[in-house]
Short mmCIF file of C-alpha atoms in Angstrom, two decimals:
data_model
loop_
_atom_site.label_atom_id
_atom_site.label_comp_id
_atom_site.label_asym_id
_atom_site.label_seq_id
_atom_site.Cartn_x
_atom_site.Cartn_y
_atom_site.Cartn_z
CA SER A 107 292.53 131.64 200.49
CA ALA A 108 290.79 134.25 198.63
CA VAL A 109 292.49 136.55 195.92
CA ILE A 110 291.27 139.92 196.00
CA SER A 111 292.06 142.92 193.59
CA GLN A 112 291.16 146.36 193.97
CA LYS A 113 290.92 149.28 191.37
CA PRO A 114 292.40 151.81 191.17
CA SER A 115 295.85 151.20 192.74
CA ARG A 116 296.37 154.79 193.51
CA ASP A 117 294.94 158.07 192.90
CA ILE A 118 295.51 161.58 193.35
CA CYS A 119 292.25 163.63 193.47
CA GLN A 120 291.10 167.25 194.07
CA ARG A 121 289.53 168.50 197.30
CA GLY A 122 285.56 168.15 197.32
CA THR A 123 285.47 165.43 194.66
CA SER A 124 284.59 161.75 194.93
CA LEU A 125 286.28 158.40 194.34
CA THR A 126 284.93 155.20 194.01
CA ILE A 127 287.14 152.14 194.80
CA GLN A 128 286.28 148.68 193.43
CA CYS A 129 286.98 145.22 195.10
CA GLN A 130 286.84 142.10 193.46
CA VAL A 131 287.04 138.42 195.09
CA ASP A 132 287.75 135.34 193.12
CA SER A 133 285.32 133.43 194.97
CA GLN A 134 282.13 133.85 196.56
CA VAL A 135 282.55 135.06 200.36
CA THR A 136 280.46 135.60 203.21
CA MET A 137 282.06 138.83 204.43
CA MET A 138 283.65 141.75 203.06
CA PHE A 139 285.11 144.64 204.95
CA TRP A 140 286.53 148.06 204.12
CA TYR A 141 289.67 149.39 206.16
CA ARG A 142 291.50 152.59 206.27
CA GLN A 143 295.24 152.73 206.79
CA GLN A 144 296.32 156.34 207.58
CA PRO A 145 300.01 157.32 207.42
CA GLY A 146 301.94 155.68 210.40
CA GLN A 147 298.83 154.26 211.87
CA SER A 148 297.23 150.83 212.07
CA LEU A 149 294.31 149.41 210.14
CA THR A 150 290.84 150.97 211.04
CA LEU A 151 287.64 149.19 210.07
CA ILE A 152 285.23 151.42 208.11
CA ALA A 153 282.44 149.28 207.61
CA THR A 154 281.23 145.76 206.71
CA ALA A 155 279.76 145.30 203.49
CA ASN A 156 276.71 143.34 203.55
CA GLN A 157 275.38 141.53 200.58
CA GLY A 158 271.82 142.58 199.74
CA SER A 159 271.36 145.20 202.54
CA GLU A 160 273.30 148.26 203.85
CA ALA A 161 276.62 148.31 205.16
CA THR A 162 277.42 148.16 208.79
CA TYR A 163 279.34 151.41 209.70
CA GLU A 164 281.84 151.46 212.62
CA SER A 165 281.90 154.35 214.98
CA GLY A 166 282.99 157.55 213.41
CA PHE A 167 282.19 156.35 209.89
CA VAL A 168 279.03 157.48 208.14
CA ILE A 169 277.24 156.28 205.06
CA ASP A 170 277.03 159.83 203.50
CA LYS A 171 280.76 159.92 203.62
CA PHE A 172 281.71 156.40 202.69
CA PRO A 173 278.81 154.95 200.62
CA ILE A 174 279.39 151.18 199.88
CA SER A 175 277.54 148.67 197.48
CA ARG A 176 277.83 145.17 197.61
CA PRO A 177 275.51 143.64 194.66
CA ASN A 178 276.91 140.26 194.86
CA LEU A 179 279.13 137.75 196.76
CA THR A 180 282.33 138.67 195.07
CA PHE A 181 282.18 142.55 194.35
CA SER A 182 282.05 145.61 196.40
CA THR A 183 282.59 149.11 196.04
CA LEU A 184 283.60 151.83 198.34
CA THR A 185 283.15 155.62 197.75
CA VAL A 186 285.19 158.55 199.53
CA SER A 187 282.87 161.52 198.86
CA ASN A 188 283.48 165.17 199.34
CA MET A 189 287.23 164.50 199.67
CA SER A 190 289.53 166.61 201.82
CA PRO A 191 293.10 166.38 202.39
CA GLU A 192 292.44 164.16 205.82
CA ASP A 193 290.88 161.73 203.72
CA SER A 194 294.36 160.92 202.19
CA SER A 195 295.10 157.29 203.13
CA ILE A 196 295.37 153.80 201.85
CA TYR A 197 291.96 152.08 201.59
CA LEU A 198 291.98 148.31 201.95
CA CYS A 199 289.06 145.69 200.92
CA SER A 200 289.10 142.50 203.01
CA SER A 201 287.02 139.18 202.67
CA GLY A 202 286.59 136.33 205.17
CA ALA A 203 284.66 133.36 205.91
CA VAL A 204 282.87 133.21 208.99
CA LYS A 205 283.66 129.28 209.67
CA ARG A 206 287.38 129.76 209.12
CA ASP A 207 287.58 133.13 210.90
CA GLU A 208 290.37 134.14 208.74
CA GLN A 209 290.57 137.43 206.43
CA PHE A 210 292.43 138.10 203.48
CA PHE A 211 293.35 141.32 202.06
CA GLY A 212 293.44 143.55 198.79
CA PRO A 213 296.55 145.31 197.81
CA GLY A 214 295.13 148.52 198.76
CA THR A 215 294.19 151.75 197.11
CA ARG A 216 296.67 154.55 197.83
CA LEU A 217 294.44 158.06 197.72
CA THR A 218 296.19 161.38 197.96
CA VAL A 219 293.84 164.40 198.19
CA LEU A 220 295.16 167.55 197.12
CA ALA B 236 286.97 149.56 224.69
CA GLN B 237 289.14 146.48 223.12
CA SER B 238 292.60 147.53 222.02
CA VAL B 239 295.85 145.99 220.83
CA SER B 240 299.24 147.27 221.74
CA GLN B 241 302.33 146.45 220.10
CA HIS B 242 305.14 147.74 222.01
CA ASN B 243 307.91 148.61 219.26
CA HIS B 244 307.07 150.91 216.49
CA HIS B 245 310.46 150.37 214.82
CA VAL B 246 312.97 147.38 215.14
CA ILE B 247 316.31 147.23 213.58
CA LEU B 248 318.16 144.06 213.61
CA SER B 249 321.25 142.40 211.70
CA GLU B 250 320.55 139.23 209.98
CA ALA B 251 320.86 136.19 212.24
CA ALA B 252 319.74 138.03 215.14
CA SER B 253 316.65 136.59 217.19
CA LEU B 254 313.30 138.49 217.01
CA GLU B 255 310.57 138.96 219.43
CA LEU B 256 307.72 141.64 218.88
CA GLY B 257 305.37 142.19 221.67
CA CYS B 258 301.70 142.32 221.50
CA ASN B 259 299.13 142.68 224.22
CA TYR B 260 295.37 142.97 224.06
CA SER B 261 292.89 144.26 226.19
CA TYR B 262 289.64 141.91 226.29
CA GLY B 263 288.63 139.70 228.75
CA GLY B 264 286.64 136.98 227.05
CA THR B 265 287.72 134.45 224.39
CA VAL B 266 289.59 135.71 221.30
CA ASN B 267 291.16 134.47 218.15
CA LEU B 268 294.73 135.98 217.47
CA PHE B 269 296.36 136.64 214.37
CA TRP B 270 299.75 138.16 213.20
CA TYR B 271 299.85 139.80 209.70
CA VAL B 272 302.82 140.99 207.71
CA GLN B 273 303.17 143.62 204.81
CA TYR B 274 306.20 143.24 203.06
CA PRO B 275 307.44 146.42 201.17
CA GLY B 276 304.96 147.15 197.90
CA GLN B 277 302.86 143.83 198.52
CA HIS B 278 299.60 143.38 200.54
CA LEU B 279 298.75 142.24 203.97
CA GLN B 280 299.29 138.55 204.50
CA LEU B 281 298.35 136.11 207.12
CA LEU B 282 301.52 135.01 209.11
CA LEU B 283 300.09 132.85 211.66
CA LYS B 284 296.82 132.37 213.82
CA TYR B 285 295.70 131.10 217.27
CA PHE B 286 292.32 129.90 217.84
CA SER B 287 292.57 127.23 220.38
CA GLY B 288 294.87 124.45 221.68
CA ASP B 289 298.53 124.55 221.90
CA PRO B 290 299.38 127.99 222.83
CA LEU B 291 302.62 128.00 220.94
CA VAL B 292 301.71 128.23 216.95
CA LYS B 293 304.15 128.01 214.08
CA GLY B 294 303.47 130.07 211.05
CA ILE B 295 305.17 130.69 207.46
CA LYS B 296 308.65 131.39 207.09
CA GLY B 297 309.95 130.07 210.57
CA PHE B 298 307.79 132.65 212.48
CA GLU B 299 306.09 131.29 215.68
CA ALA B 300 304.02 132.98 218.35
CA GLU B 301 303.15 132.30 221.78
CA PHE B 302 299.68 132.87 223.54
CA ILE B 303 299.84 133.49 227.13
CA LYS B 304 296.41 133.95 228.43
CA SER B 305 297.32 135.22 231.81
CA LYS B 306 299.17 138.19 230.35
CA PHE B 307 296.90 138.82 227.37
CA SER B 308 300.00 138.53 225.17
CA PHE B 309 300.59 137.00 221.85
CA ASN B 310 304.37 137.75 221.09
CA LEU B 311 305.81 136.92 217.93
CA ARG B 312 309.35 135.27 217.50
CA LYS B 313 311.94 134.10 215.14
CA PRO B 314 315.14 132.53 216.19
CA SER B 315 317.37 134.07 213.24
CA VAL B 316 315.87 136.79 211.07
CA GLN B 317 316.72 137.12 207.43
CA TRP B 318 316.93 140.36 205.16
CA SER B 319 313.86 139.43 203.50
CA ASP B 320 311.73 139.61 206.77
CA THR B 321 312.12 143.46 206.43
CA ALA B 322 308.54 144.19 206.63
CA GLU B 323 305.71 145.65 208.70
CA TYR B 324 304.08 143.40 211.12
CA PHE B 325 300.67 143.63 212.58
CA CYS B 326 299.09 141.98 215.73
CA ALA B 327 295.32 141.58 215.50
CA VAL B 328 292.47 140.13 217.71
CA LYS B 329 289.18 139.07 217.12
CA PRO B 330 286.99 138.69 220.13
CA GLN B 331 284.67 135.61 220.19
CA THR B 332 282.06 136.70 222.68
CA GLY B 333 280.17 139.94 223.29
CA GLY B 334 278.78 142.41 221.04
CA TYR B 335 281.94 143.28 218.86
CA ASN B 336 283.55 140.35 216.82
CA LYS B 337 285.54 142.10 214.25
CA LEU B 338 289.27 142.37 213.81
CA ILE B 339 291.20 144.79 215.83
CA PHE B 340 294.58 145.76 214.73
CA GLY B 341 297.54 147.03 216.65
CA ALA B 342 299.51 150.09 215.33
CA GLY B 343 302.17 147.70 213.54
CA THR B 344 306.18 147.30 214.06
CA ARG B 345 308.30 147.92 211.13
CA LEU B 346 311.18 145.56 211.17
CA ALA B 347 314.32 146.37 209.07
CA VAL B 348 316.93 143.62 209.09
CA HIS B 349 320.50 144.76 207.94
CA PRO B 350 322.71 142.23 206.10
#
């Protein structure tokens, strides 16, 4: 299994600012994903972070709001831009291997926007 | 669109009681099925998975789940729960055919086990 770490673990931000969340995996992985878990709701996939190319976004999520980088096979960042209180959520990084079809999750970043 | 339904949002049990958490999905093709667990203050962990073969799968900590294809269900069971099973449980489905092959999560079931 992969061990995933995220930074920061939590943050409180002001409306209109941006926050970049970092995700580090302890081994090279094919797939990296970013999810959002809003209070009382399930996990929603934001995008798939592709190494060496633009991220693939799910319906309802756009690159301008959630720019993603993936410079190598072990690291990715998600930026939450121009934040509003509606962005308050837990953001989770996940990685997986296509062959094993399993995904592992980071501890999450708890974001509160005032 | 594909979806995953978990019937109970909150379940409260006493220790030693039996547990069954329902999960149904809406997708007609082949799927891989998962149950994840999130203990308080911890990250999401894989509890068990089903890809093919015996529809009754066993996971960690005495949990098992049964895939019933005709009912599009993948219910999670444990014969006797412990206080340490207090957690949130998520069912997830990953279509293997068609255009969308990403994990789709249910809304989660929050289980509280009282001593």
